[in-house]
mmCIF file of C-alpha atoms in Angstrom:
data_model
loop_
_atom_site.group_PDB
_atom_site.id
_atom_site.type_symbol
_atom_site.label_atom_id
_atom_site.label_comp_id
_atom_site.label_asym_id
_atom_site.label_seq_id
_atom_site.Cartn_x
_atom_site.Cartn_y
_atom_site.Cartn_z
ATOM 1 C CA MET Q 1 -69.777 7.344 17.585
ATOM 2 C CA GLN Q 2 -71.470 7.496 20.656
ATOM 3 C CA ASN Q 3 -74.925 6.360 21.374
ATOM 4 C CA THR Q 4 -76.159 8.413 24.749
ATOM 5 C CA LEU Q 5 -80.019 9.306 24.409
ATOM 6 C CA ARG Q 6 -80.249 9.412 20.516
ATOM 7 C CA THR Q 7 -83.297 7.362 20.286
ATOM 8 C CA SER Q 8 -85.604 5.515 22.614
ATOM 9 C CA ALA Q 9 -85.596 3.236 20.354
ATOM 10 C CA LEU Q 10 -81.698 2.885 20.455
ATOM 11 C CA GLY Q 11 -81.911 2.643 24.018
ATOM 12 C CA ALA Q 12 -79.081 1.816 26.495
ATOM 13 C CA MET Q 13 -76.327 0.708 23.349
ATOM 14 C CA VAL Q 14 -73.272 -1.220 24.152
ATOM 15 C CA CYS Q 15 -70.289 -0.537 21.390
ATOM 16 C CA PHE Q 16 -66.715 -2.118 21.167
ATOM 17 C CA LEU Q 17 -63.748 -1.211 19.030
ATOM 18 C CA ALA Q 18 -62.155 -3.837 17.054
ATOM 19 C CA ALA Q 19 -58.770 -3.386 14.831
ATOM 20 C CA VAL Q 20 -58.669 -5.668 11.986
ATOM 21 C CA ALA Q 21 -55.443 -5.508 10.524
ATOM 22 C CA ALA Q 22 -54.618 -4.964 7.268
ATOM 23 C CA PRO Q 23 -51.049 -5.777 4.939
ATOM 24 C CA SER Q 24 -49.552 -2.778 5.192
ATOM 25 C CA GLN Q 25 -47.693 -0.328 2.552
ATOM 26 C CA ALA Q 26 -44.795 -0.554 5.177
ATOM 27 C CA ALA Q 27 -43.461 -3.069 8.352
ATOM 28 C CA ASP Q 28 -44.845 -1.903 11.498
ATOM 29 C CA THR Q 29 -42.783 -3.385 14.130
ATOM 30 C CA SER Q 30 -44.218 -1.326 16.956
ATOM 31 C CA PRO Q 31 -45.848 -3.363 19.611
ATOM 32 C CA PRO Q 32 -50.294 -3.528 18.871
ATOM 33 C CA LEU Q 33 -50.718 -1.212 22.493
ATOM 34 C CA PRO Q 34 -53.927 0.389 22.805
ATOM 35 C CA GLN Q 35 -55.251 3.363 20.579
ATOM 36 C CA MET Q 36 -54.900 6.670 21.403
ATOM 37 C CA GLY Q 37 -56.252 9.893 19.873
ATOM 38 C CA PHE Q 38 -59.819 11.916 20.292
ATOM 39 C CA ASN Q 39 -62.863 11.847 19.346
ATOM 40 C CA ASN Q 40 -65.431 15.092 18.212
ATOM 41 C CA TRP Q 41 -68.670 13.182 19.122
ATOM 42 C CA ASN Q 42 -68.287 14.297 23.064
ATOM 43 C CA SER Q 43 -67.992 17.615 22.765
ATOM 44 C CA THR Q 44 -69.468 18.875 20.226
ATOM 45 C CA HIS Q 45 -71.842 15.837 19.021
ATOM 46 C CA CYS Q 46 -73.268 16.677 15.860
ATOM 47 C CA ARG Q 47 -73.431 20.768 16.169
ATOM 48 C CA ASP Q 48 -72.911 23.772 13.907
ATOM 49 C CA GLU Q 49 -69.062 24.023 14.998
ATOM 50 C CA PHE Q 50 -68.171 20.255 13.675
ATOM 51 C CA ASP Q 51 -66.915 20.782 10.422
ATOM 52 C CA GLU Q 52 -63.518 20.732 8.857
ATOM 53 C CA GLY Q 53 -62.368 23.891 10.419
ATOM 54 C CA MET Q 54 -62.862 22.158 14.250
ATOM 55 C CA ILE Q 55 -60.847 19.168 12.782
ATOM 56 C CA ARG Q 56 -57.301 21.174 11.525
ATOM 57 C CA GLY Q 57 -57.908 23.131 14.736
ATOM 58 C CA ILE Q 58 -57.660 19.399 16.810
ATOM 59 C CA ALA Q 59 -54.667 18.882 15.046
ATOM 60 C CA ASP Q 60 -52.794 21.797 15.335
ATOM 61 C CA LYS Q 61 -53.584 21.618 19.020
ATOM 62 C CA PHE Q 62 -52.209 18.304 19.063
ATOM 63 C CA VAL Q 63 -48.988 19.087 18.314
ATOM 64 C CA SER Q 64 -48.535 23.195 19.972
ATOM 65 C CA LEU Q 65 -50.408 21.410 23.552
ATOM 66 C CA GLY Q 66 -47.487 18.453 23.139
ATOM 67 C CA LEU Q 67 -49.794 15.441 22.548
ATOM 68 C CA LYS Q 68 -48.384 13.861 20.386
ATOM 69 C CA ASP Q 69 -44.695 13.804 21.852
ATOM 70 C CA ALA Q 70 -46.963 12.091 24.693
ATOM 71 C CA GLY Q 71 -48.242 9.312 22.030
ATOM 72 C CA TYR Q 72 -51.818 10.209 21.061
ATOM 73 C CA GLN Q 73 -52.097 10.136 17.834
ATOM 74 C CA TYR Q 74 -55.459 9.507 15.790
ATOM 75 C CA VAL Q 75 -57.862 12.231 15.516
ATOM 76 C CA ASN Q 76 -61.014 11.044 14.894
ATOM 77 C CA VAL Q 77 -64.193 12.292 12.949
ATOM 78 C CA ASP Q 78 -67.537 10.403 14.089
ATOM 79 C CA ASP Q 79 -71.394 11.111 12.852
ATOM 80 C CA CYS Q 80 -72.428 13.750 10.704
ATOM 81 C CA TRP Q 81 -69.530 14.401 8.535
ATOM 82 C CA ALA Q 82 -71.699 12.866 5.548
ATOM 83 C CA ASN Q 83 -74.094 14.070 2.985
ATOM 84 C CA TRP Q 84 -77.282 12.895 3.391
ATOM 85 C CA GLN Q 85 -77.403 10.899 0.110
ATOM 86 C CA ARG Q 86 -74.925 9.484 -1.997
ATOM 87 C CA ASP Q 87 -73.474 9.931 -4.891
ATOM 88 C CA LYS Q 88 -75.149 8.764 -8.740
ATOM 89 C CA ASP Q 89 -72.214 6.102 -7.953
ATOM 90 C CA GLY Q 90 -73.411 4.752 -5.103
ATOM 91 C CA HIS Q 91 -70.217 6.307 -3.192
ATOM 92 C CA LEU Q 92 -69.954 8.019 -0.144
ATOM 93 C CA GLN Q 93 -69.983 12.149 -0.700
ATOM 94 C CA PRO Q 94 -68.732 14.566 2.359
ATOM 95 C CA ASN Q 95 -71.382 17.469 3.498
ATOM 96 C CA PRO Q 96 -70.378 20.166 1.573
ATOM 97 C CA LYS Q 97 -70.469 22.570 4.206
ATOM 98 C CA ARG Q 98 -69.131 20.991 7.161
ATOM 99 C CA PHE Q 99 -66.242 19.739 4.785
ATOM 100 C CA PRO Q 100 -65.505 21.620 1.859
ATOM 101 C CA SER Q 101 -62.639 20.726 1.216
ATOM 102 C CA GLY Q 102 -63.231 16.829 1.156
ATOM 103 C CA ILE Q 103 -62.233 14.163 3.610
ATOM 104 C CA ALA Q 104 -59.003 13.835 1.552
ATOM 105 C CA ALA Q 105 -57.760 16.801 1.759
ATOM 106 C CA LEU Q 106 -58.940 16.503 5.690
ATOM 107 C CA ALA Q 107 -56.810 13.491 6.617
ATOM 108 C CA ASP Q 108 -53.494 14.890 4.756
ATOM 109 C CA TYR Q 109 -53.655 18.015 6.668
ATOM 110 C CA ILE Q 110 -54.066 15.877 9.738
ATOM 111 C CA HIS Q 111 -51.080 12.781 8.271
ATOM 112 C CA GLU Q 112 -48.342 16.215 7.548
ATOM 113 C CA ARG Q 113 -49.099 16.861 11.044
ATOM 114 C CA GLY Q 114 -47.559 12.977 11.711
ATOM 115 C CA LEU Q 115 -50.353 11.741 12.802
ATOM 116 C CA LYS Q 116 -53.751 9.865 11.948
ATOM 117 C CA PHE Q 117 -57.160 10.643 10.298
ATOM 118 C CA GLY Q 118 -59.752 8.527 11.518
ATOM 119 C CA LEU Q 119 -63.712 8.179 10.042
ATOM 120 C CA TYR Q 120 -66.742 6.988 10.946
ATOM 121 C CA SER Q 121 -69.699 5.146 9.309
ATOM 122 C CA SER Q 122 -73.095 1.943 10.358
ATOM 123 C CA ALA Q 123 -73.416 -1.287 9.423
ATOM 124 C CA GLY Q 124 -76.686 -0.862 9.277
ATOM 125 C CA THR Q 125 -78.740 1.233 6.165
ATOM 126 C CA SER Q 126 -77.622 4.354 8.140
ATOM 127 C CA THR Q 127 -76.421 6.084 11.101
ATOM 128 C CA CYS Q 128 -77.025 6.924 13.976
ATOM 129 C CA GLU Q 129 -77.774 10.630 14.241
ATOM 130 C CA PRO Q 130 -81.776 10.815 12.966
ATOM 131 C CA LEU Q 131 -81.823 14.714 11.599
ATOM 132 C CA GLN Q 132 -83.204 14.702 8.513
ATOM 133 C CA GLU Q 133 -87.600 13.182 8.760
ATOM 134 C CA ASN Q 134 -86.032 11.034 10.856
ATOM 135 C CA ARG Q 135 -83.478 9.107 8.441
ATOM 136 C CA GLY Q 136 -79.736 8.846 9.212
ATOM 137 C CA PHE Q 137 -76.900 9.495 7.370
ATOM 138 C CA PRO Q 138 -75.453 6.491 4.756
ATOM 139 C CA GLY Q 139 -74.690 3.668 6.306
ATOM 140 C CA GLY Q 140 -72.300 0.474 5.006
ATOM 141 C CA LEU Q 141 -74.781 -2.310 4.809
ATOM 142 C CA GLY Q 142 -74.633 -3.959 1.479
ATOM 143 C CA HIS Q 143 -71.949 -1.015 0.513
ATOM 144 C CA GLU Q 144 -68.847 -3.176 2.682
ATOM 145 C CA LYS Q 145 -66.838 -2.631 -0.418
ATOM 146 C CA ASP Q 146 -67.290 0.551 -1.994
ATOM 147 C CA ASP Q 147 -67.220 2.107 1.137
ATOM 148 C CA ALA Q 148 -63.831 0.498 2.185
ATOM 149 C CA ALA Q 149 -62.184 1.476 -1.178
ATOM 150 C CA THR Q 150 -63.743 5.004 -0.868
ATOM 151 C CA PHE Q 151 -61.959 5.268 2.699
ATOM 152 C CA ALA Q 152 -58.990 3.667 1.494
ATOM 153 C CA SER Q 153 -59.473 6.276 -1.001
ATOM 154 C CA TRP Q 154 -59.259 9.297 0.898
ATOM 155 C CA HIS Q 155 -56.333 8.093 2.759
ATOM 156 C CA VAL Q 156 -58.668 7.198 6.071
ATOM 157 C CA ASP Q 157 -56.906 5.159 8.965
ATOM 158 C CA TYR Q 158 -59.279 4.517 11.087
ATOM 159 C CA LEU Q 159 -63.053 3.304 10.593
ATOM 160 C CA LYS Q 160 -65.121 3.270 14.044
ATOM 161 C CA TYR Q 161 -67.648 1.656 12.718
ATOM 162 C CA ASP Q 162 -71.390 2.087 14.644
ATOM 163 C CA ASN Q 163 -74.262 -0.667 14.042
ATOM 164 C CA CYS Q 164 -77.856 1.433 14.212
ATOM 165 C CA ASN Q 165 -80.522 0.358 12.013
ATOM 166 C CA ASN Q 166 -79.156 -2.751 10.948
ATOM 167 C CA GLN Q 167 -82.095 -4.822 9.787
ATOM 168 C CA LYS Q 168 -81.573 -7.787 12.245
ATOM 169 C CA ILE Q 169 -79.202 -8.892 10.021
ATOM 170 C CA ASP Q 170 -76.719 -10.916 12.295
ATOM 171 C CA ALA Q 171 -73.224 -9.081 13.170
ATOM 172 C CA HIS Q 172 -70.516 -11.622 13.257
ATOM 173 C CA LYS Q 173 -71.833 -11.476 9.385
ATOM 174 C CA ARG Q 174 -72.255 -7.525 9.114
ATOM 175 C CA TYR Q 175 -68.851 -6.638 10.322
ATOM 176 C CA THR Q 176 -66.677 -9.880 8.869
ATOM 177 C CA ASP Q 177 -67.814 -8.191 5.533
ATOM 178 C CA MET Q 178 -66.439 -4.886 6.882
ATOM 179 C CA ALA Q 179 -63.935 -6.455 7.829
ATOM 180 C CA GLU Q 180 -62.632 -8.425 4.843
ATOM 181 C CA ALA Q 181 -63.571 -5.134 2.236
ATOM 182 C CA LEU Q 182 -61.266 -2.919 4.480
ATOM 183 C CA ARG Q 183 -57.555 -5.636 3.571
ATOM 184 C CA ALA Q 184 -59.322 -6.095 0.653
ATOM 185 C CA THR Q 185 -58.114 -2.827 0.548
ATOM 186 C CA GLY Q 186 -54.519 -3.487 0.572
ATOM 187 C CA ARG Q 187 -53.976 0.144 3.459
ATOM 188 C CA PRO Q 188 -53.900 -0.312 6.965
ATOM 189 C CA ILE Q 189 -57.009 0.764 8.679
ATOM 190 C CA PHE Q 190 -57.961 -0.177 12.266
ATOM 191 C CA PHE Q 191 -61.402 -0.782 12.667
ATOM 192 C CA SER Q 192 -63.973 0.168 15.121
ATOM 193 C CA MET Q 193 -66.805 -1.614 16.110
ATOM 194 C CA CYS Q 194 -69.620 -0.062 17.703
ATOM 195 C CA GLU Q 195 -71.971 -3.752 18.112
ATOM 196 C CA TRP Q 196 -73.160 -2.085 21.356
ATOM 197 C CA GLY Q 197 -72.276 -5.739 23.030
ATOM 198 C CA GLU Q 198 -74.869 -7.831 23.134
ATOM 199 C CA ASN Q 199 -72.948 -11.084 21.858
ATOM 200 C CA LYS Q 200 -70.320 -10.273 24.463
ATOM 201 C CA PRO Q 201 -67.823 -9.258 22.079
ATOM 202 C CA TRP Q 202 -64.923 -10.357 24.352
ATOM 203 C CA LEU Q 203 -66.126 -14.008 24.158
ATOM 204 C CA TRP Q 204 -65.074 -13.653 20.561
ATOM 205 C CA ALA Q 205 -64.237 -10.828 18.510
ATOM 206 C CA SER Q 206 -60.591 -11.884 18.336
ATOM 207 C CA LYS Q 207 -60.491 -14.248 16.732
ATOM 208 C CA PRO Q 208 -61.413 -14.441 12.996
ATOM 209 C CA PRO Q 209 -62.772 -13.930 10.362
ATOM 210 C CA VAL Q 210 -63.131 -10.214 12.132
ATOM 211 C CA GLU Q 211 -60.037 -10.441 14.207
ATOM 212 C CA ALA Q 212 -60.724 -7.544 16.308
ATOM 213 C CA SER Q 213 -58.590 -5.423 18.827
ATOM 214 C CA SER Q 214 -60.676 -3.879 20.557
ATOM 215 C CA TRP Q 215 -64.391 -4.022 22.014
ATOM 216 C CA ARG Q 216 -66.305 -2.033 24.003
ATOM 217 C CA THR Q 217 -68.013 -3.444 26.986
ATOM 218 C CA THR Q 218 -70.084 -0.786 28.235
ATOM 219 C CA GLY Q 219 -73.319 1.181 27.231
ATOM 220 C CA ASP Q 220 -71.982 4.745 26.260
ATOM 221 C CA ILE Q 221 -70.044 6.851 29.359
ATOM 222 C CA THR Q 222 -71.383 10.099 30.100
ATOM 223 C CA ASP Q 223 -69.459 13.206 31.778
ATOM 224 C CA THR Q 224 -70.366 11.928 35.578
ATOM 225 C CA TYR Q 225 -68.930 10.186 38.469
ATOM 226 C CA ALA Q 226 -72.202 7.581 38.462
ATOM 227 C CA SER Q 227 -71.150 6.768 35.479
ATOM 228 C CA MET Q 228 -67.634 6.556 35.112
ATOM 229 C CA LEU Q 229 -67.544 4.436 38.239
ATOM 230 C CA LYS Q 230 -70.618 2.143 36.556
ATOM 231 C CA ILE Q 231 -68.424 1.615 33.292
ATOM 232 C CA PHE Q 232 -65.347 0.700 35.257
ATOM 233 C CA LYS Q 233 -66.503 -1.959 37.479
ATOM 234 C CA ALA Q 234 -68.648 -3.688 34.507
ATOM 235 C CA ASN Q 235 -64.738 -3.474 32.886
ATOM 236 C CA VAL Q 236 -62.853 -3.813 35.032
ATOM 237 C CA VAL Q 237 -64.300 -7.776 35.645
ATOM 238 C CA LEU Q 238 -62.993 -8.760 32.005
ATOM 239 C CA ASP Q 239 -58.886 -8.637 32.406
ATOM 240 C CA ARG Q 240 -58.703 -11.986 31.423
ATOM 241 C CA TYR Q 241 -60.093 -11.852 27.891
ATOM 242 C CA ALA Q 242 -57.750 -8.958 27.291
ATOM 243 C CA SER Q 243 -54.168 -9.724 25.736
ATOM 244 C CA PRO Q 244 -51.784 -8.016 23.335
ATOM 245 C CA GLY Q 245 -53.585 -6.300 20.382
ATOM 246 C CA HIS Q 246 -56.205 -7.108 22.229
ATOM 247 C CA TRP Q 247 -58.334 -4.995 24.341
ATOM 248 C CA ASN Q 248 -61.044 -3.692 26.161
ATOM 249 C CA ASP Q 249 -62.627 -0.457 26.254
ATOM 250 C CA PRO Q 250 -65.047 1.048 28.344
ATOM 251 C CA ASP Q 251 -65.403 4.105 26.170
ATOM 252 C CA MET Q 252 -63.811 7.427 25.150
ATOM 253 C CA LEU Q 253 -63.060 9.948 27.700
ATOM 254 C CA GLU Q 254 -64.873 12.409 29.329
ATOM 255 C CA VAL Q 255 -61.740 13.962 31.324
ATOM 256 C CA GLY Q 256 -62.171 17.822 30.331
ATOM 257 C CA ASN Q 257 -65.712 18.281 30.069
ATOM 258 C CA GLY Q 258 -66.568 19.250 33.475
ATOM 259 C CA GLY Q 259 -69.176 17.304 34.472
ATOM 260 C CA MET Q 260 -66.186 15.894 37.074
ATOM 261 C CA THR Q 261 -63.979 17.250 39.660
ATOM 262 C CA ASP Q 262 -60.002 17.335 39.566
ATOM 263 C CA VAL Q 263 -60.651 14.343 41.570
ATOM 264 C CA GLU Q 264 -62.839 11.909 39.792
ATOM 265 C CA TYR Q 265 -60.752 13.068 36.528
ATOM 266 C CA ARG Q 266 -57.341 11.698 37.422
ATOM 267 C CA SER Q 267 -59.160 8.321 38.711
ATOM 268 C CA HIS Q 268 -60.882 8.189 35.570
ATOM 269 C CA PHE Q 269 -57.529 8.157 33.881
ATOM 270 C CA SER Q 270 -56.157 6.126 35.923
ATOM 271 C CA LEU Q 271 -58.506 3.681 36.431
ATOM 272 C CA TRP Q 272 -58.604 3.248 32.280
ATOM 273 C CA SER Q 273 -55.185 3.253 32.313
ATOM 274 C CA ILE Q 274 -54.005 0.442 34.437
ATOM 275 C CA MET Q 275 -57.366 -1.548 32.582
ATOM 276 C CA ALA Q 276 -55.258 -0.612 29.409
ATOM 277 C CA SER Q 277 -58.008 1.404 27.752
ATOM 278 C CA PRO Q 278 -57.882 2.860 24.530
ATOM 279 C CA LEU Q 279 -57.742 6.328 25.621
ATOM 280 C CA LEU Q 280 -59.084 8.382 23.469
ATOM 281 C CA ILE Q 281 -59.929 12.284 23.781
ATOM 282 C CA GLY Q 282 -63.628 13.789 23.830
ATOM 283 C CA THR Q 283 -63.112 17.369 25.034
ATOM 284 C CA ASP Q 284 -63.044 19.704 22.912
ATOM 285 C CA LEU Q 285 -58.382 20.547 22.652
ATOM 286 C CA ARG Q 286 -59.196 24.402 21.429
ATOM 287 C CA THR Q 287 -61.112 25.370 24.516
ATOM 288 C CA ILE Q 288 -59.317 22.681 27.521
ATOM 289 C CA LYS Q 289 -58.166 24.155 30.818
ATOM 290 C CA PRO Q 290 -54.493 23.619 31.372
ATOM 291 C CA ASP Q 291 -55.451 21.401 34.780
ATOM 292 C CA ALA Q 292 -57.694 18.972 32.172
ATOM 293 C CA LEU Q 293 -54.717 19.459 29.980
ATOM 294 C CA GLN Q 294 -52.594 18.238 33.193
ATOM 295 C CA ILE Q 295 -53.953 14.764 33.000
ATOM 296 C CA LEU Q 296 -54.133 13.400 29.729
ATOM 297 C CA LEU Q 297 -50.671 15.061 29.787
ATOM 298 C CA ASN Q 298 -48.915 12.232 32.028
ATOM 299 C CA LYS Q 299 -46.427 10.099 30.541
ATOM 300 C CA GLU Q 300 -46.495 8.543 33.626
ATOM 301 C CA VAL Q 301 -48.979 7.413 33.523
ATOM 302 C CA ILE Q 302 -49.916 6.849 29.861
ATOM 303 C CA ALA Q 303 -47.006 4.353 29.902
ATOM 304 C CA ILE Q 304 -48.110 2.091 32.455
ATOM 305 C CA ASP Q 305 -51.563 2.309 29.997
ATOM 306 C CA GLN Q 306 -48.923 1.817 26.764
ATOM 307 C CA ASP Q 307 -46.620 -0.695 28.375
ATOM 308 C CA PRO Q 308 -45.749 -3.395 26.497
ATOM 309 C CA LEU Q 309 -46.158 -6.946 27.620
ATOM 310 C CA GLY Q 310 -49.962 -6.129 27.494
ATOM 311 C CA VAL Q 311 -52.164 -6.974 30.018
ATOM 312 C CA GLN Q 312 -55.087 -5.550 32.363
ATOM 313 C CA GLY Q 313 -55.134 -5.264 35.171
ATOM 314 C CA LYS Q 314 -56.722 -7.178 38.249
ATOM 315 C CA GLN Q 315 -58.627 -6.186 40.703
ATOM 316 C CA VAL Q 316 -57.612 -8.108 43.650
ATOM 317 C CA ARG Q 317 -60.062 -5.943 45.950
ATOM 318 C CA ASP Q 318 -63.402 -4.436 45.842
ATOM 319 C CA ALA Q 319 -64.446 -4.424 49.674
ATOM 320 C CA SER Q 320 -66.030 -1.769 51.725
ATOM 321 C CA GLY Q 321 -65.575 0.913 48.147
ATOM 322 C CA ILE Q 322 -61.430 0.132 48.037
ATOM 323 C CA HIS Q 323 -60.617 -0.992 45.152
ATOM 324 C CA VAL Q 324 -56.815 -2.375 44.615
ATOM 325 C CA ILE Q 325 -55.597 -2.858 40.706
ATOM 326 C CA VAL Q 326 -52.618 -4.666 39.674
ATOM 327 C CA LYS Q 327 -51.269 -4.558 36.264
ATOM 328 C CA PRO Q 328 -47.856 -6.213 35.605
ATOM 329 C CA LEU Q 329 -45.089 -4.071 33.821
ATOM 330 C CA LYS Q 330 -42.876 -5.626 31.021
ATOM 331 C CA ASP Q 331 -39.252 -4.230 32.992
ATOM 332 C CA GLY Q 332 -40.914 -6.521 35.688
ATOM 333 C CA ALA Q 333 -42.382 -4.087 37.720
ATOM 334 C CA VAL Q 334 -45.548 -3.942 38.591
ATOM 335 C CA ALA Q 335 -48.588 -0.935 38.968
ATOM 336 C CA VAL Q 336 -50.810 -0.809 41.365
ATOM 337 C CA ALA Q 337 -54.299 1.571 41.392
ATOM 338 C CA VAL Q 338 -56.291 1.978 44.570
ATOM 339 C CA PHE Q 339 -59.450 3.643 44.334
ATOM 340 C CA ASN Q 340 -61.997 5.409 47.071
ATOM 341 C CA GLU Q 341 -65.003 4.617 44.840
ATOM 342 C CA THR Q 342 -66.618 6.164 48.222
ATOM 343 C CA ASP Q 343 -67.985 9.697 48.972
ATOM 344 C CA LYS Q 344 -65.678 9.634 52.676
ATOM 345 C CA ALA Q 345 -61.851 9.825 53.208
ATOM 346 C CA LYS Q 346 -60.106 6.714 53.892
ATOM 347 C CA ASP Q 347 -57.102 5.169 55.484
ATOM 348 C CA VAL Q 348 -55.888 2.556 52.797
ATOM 349 C CA SER Q 349 -53.836 -0.137 53.042
ATOM 350 C CA VAL Q 350 -52.263 -2.490 50.967
ATOM 351 C CA PRO Q 351 -49.920 -5.140 52.142
ATOM 352 C CA ALA Q 352 -47.098 -6.509 49.972
ATOM 353 C CA ARG Q 353 -48.676 -10.004 49.216
ATOM 354 C CA GLU Q 354 -51.972 -8.981 48.167
ATOM 355 C CA ILE Q 355 -49.784 -6.883 45.316
ATOM 356 C CA GLY Q 356 -48.268 -10.366 44.614
ATOM 357 C CA LEU Q 357 -44.432 -9.385 45.508
ATOM 358 C CA LYS Q 358 -42.186 -10.649 47.994
ATOM 359 C CA ALA Q 359 -43.079 -9.514 52.043
ATOM 360 C CA SER Q 360 -39.660 -9.207 52.779
ATOM 361 C CA GLY Q 361 -38.034 -7.320 49.515
ATOM 362 C CA SER Q 362 -37.196 -3.486 49.239
ATOM 363 C CA TYR Q 363 -38.769 -1.780 46.446
ATOM 364 C CA THR Q 364 -39.012 1.564 45.138
ATOM 365 C CA LEU Q 365 -42.238 2.707 45.065
ATOM 366 C CA ARG Q 366 -43.020 5.852 42.056
ATOM 367 C CA ASP Q 367 -46.021 7.572 42.864
ATOM 368 C CA LEU Q 368 -47.199 8.764 39.478
ATOM 369 C CA TRP Q 369 -49.671 11.782 40.501
ATOM 370 C CA ALA Q 370 -46.886 12.797 43.101
ATOM 371 C CA HIS Q 371 -44.083 12.125 40.680
ATOM 372 C CA THR Q 372 -42.011 11.141 43.749
ATOM 373 C CA ASP Q 373 -40.067 8.648 44.564
ATOM 374 C CA ALA Q 374 -39.853 5.940 48.528
ATOM 375 C CA LYS Q 375 -37.850 3.410 49.240
ATOM 376 C CA GLY Q 376 -40.013 0.310 51.217
ATOM 377 C CA ASP Q 377 -40.945 -3.242 51.666
ATOM 378 C CA GLY Q 378 -43.289 -2.721 49.068
ATOM 379 C CA SER Q 379 -47.175 -1.668 51.029
ATOM 380 C CA ILE Q 380 -49.373 0.991 50.402
ATOM 381 C CA LYS Q 381 -50.247 3.263 53.263
ATOM 382 C CA ALA Q 382 -52.399 5.965 52.495
ATOM 383 C CA THR Q 383 -55.177 8.215 52.982
ATOM 384 C CA LEU Q 384 -57.512 8.922 50.075
ATOM 385 C CA ALA Q 385 -59.467 11.620 49.585
ATOM 386 C CA PRO Q 386 -63.437 10.812 48.135
ATOM 387 C CA HIS Q 387 -63.547 9.528 45.177
ATOM 388 C CA ALA Q 388 -59.679 9.487 44.485
ATOM 389 C CA THR Q 389 -56.645 7.317 43.180
ATOM 390 C CA VAL Q 390 -53.534 6.953 43.967
ATOM 391 C CA MET Q 391 -51.277 5.345 41.154
ATOM 392 C CA TYR Q 392 -47.662 3.776 41.539
ATOM 393 C CA ARG Q 393 -45.166 1.543 39.952
ATOM 394 C CA ILE Q 394 -43.106 -0.204 42.077
ATOM 395 C CA SER Q 395 -40.150 -2.107 41.753
ATOM 396 C CA GLU Q 396 -36.881 -3.637 43.246
#
C-alpha cells in the first residue's frame, strides 16, 4: 500500500515492487511487460466505502469502460481488508464487515470477468495502517508459508507486500522467505514488494533469491505536480537497471484524483509510459471524469509502455527545464517524449541526431496525443505549454 504520512515513525517511505515467478498451472508465453491495473489506496485509503461492493464495482468498470480491452488486468485490494486478529489456527481472515462474502468469492467474481485479483500484506508483525490501539492488521512475518498457502487457496494472483513493523530483520531474508513461500504454492502469484528502497533495490532485486520483476524506486507519490515531477526525476535516471521482466517503478498513477490539471496528468501518463513503468490506476473508476478516462485509455501511449522490447526510455536531454526521453521499440521505431517542467511556455527543437536517427533520413512522426501523422527528417519542433509533454512514435 502507499505509506504517505501515516505515522511519524514511518517517515518518508520508499517502496519497490517485485514479481516472483512461480510454477504455473498453464504456460504463459506472453512477454514479461510492466503490470497494468488498479489499486484502491490513492482514492479510498481505509475509509468505510472500501469494501467488497466497491471492488466488485471497480471490476465491472474495467469491462464497461474499456479498460480491460486497453490492457489493464489487475484489480488490487490494499491495506485494511483483514480482520484484526488471525483465527484460532493462526490463519488470516477477512474483515467480516468489509468482506462478508470472503476473499475467495471476491477473487472469483474478478476472474469471471477475465481479470486478475491482488491482495496486500506486510513483511512485518503488522501492516502499516494503525487503526486500533496503535497497531495494524496482522502482518506476514513468521507466517510466510501459511499466508502464502492461504493466498493461493483464495485464488490470489498478486501480492503487494509492505515493510512496516519489520522488527529490524534483514529485508533480503524477509522478502526471500515470502518469495519462496509463494513459489512453493504452485500458483503463479505476482509478488509486489515494498521495502521502501533503503537498500537501493534496483541493484539487487532482480537477482536470486528474490528474483524481482519490478521495484519501487522512490517515495510515495501524492496528487500534486511537485510530487510527480520529483518522482519522475528520480526514476528516469535509472534506465540502465530496467530490462524485460525487471522494471523500475515510480509508484501508482494519480490520474483522475483532481490535484493536477489535465495537461499535467497527460505528462504524468506519458512519462510513466516511456519509462516502462507499471500503470496502476489510483482513482475511483466508478466516478471518473471523461477527460481522465480518455488519458488512461490512450492505447497508443499504452503501447509504448507495453512494447515487448522491454526497454526503459533514456533521458538524452535535461537542460533549461526541458527533458527529452528516447525509447527504442521492438519494430525498429523509437518513442520520444519532450517534457517542459517549467511554469512558462517554451519553443523546443530536438534534432534527429539527438534522438539517434540518421540526419538525412525520412520519417513518419506519429503524435500519440493528437493521433496525427507528419512526414519529416526526424527532428521535432514544438511549442510546449507549462508542464506539458509531447510524445511521438517515429518510424522510417
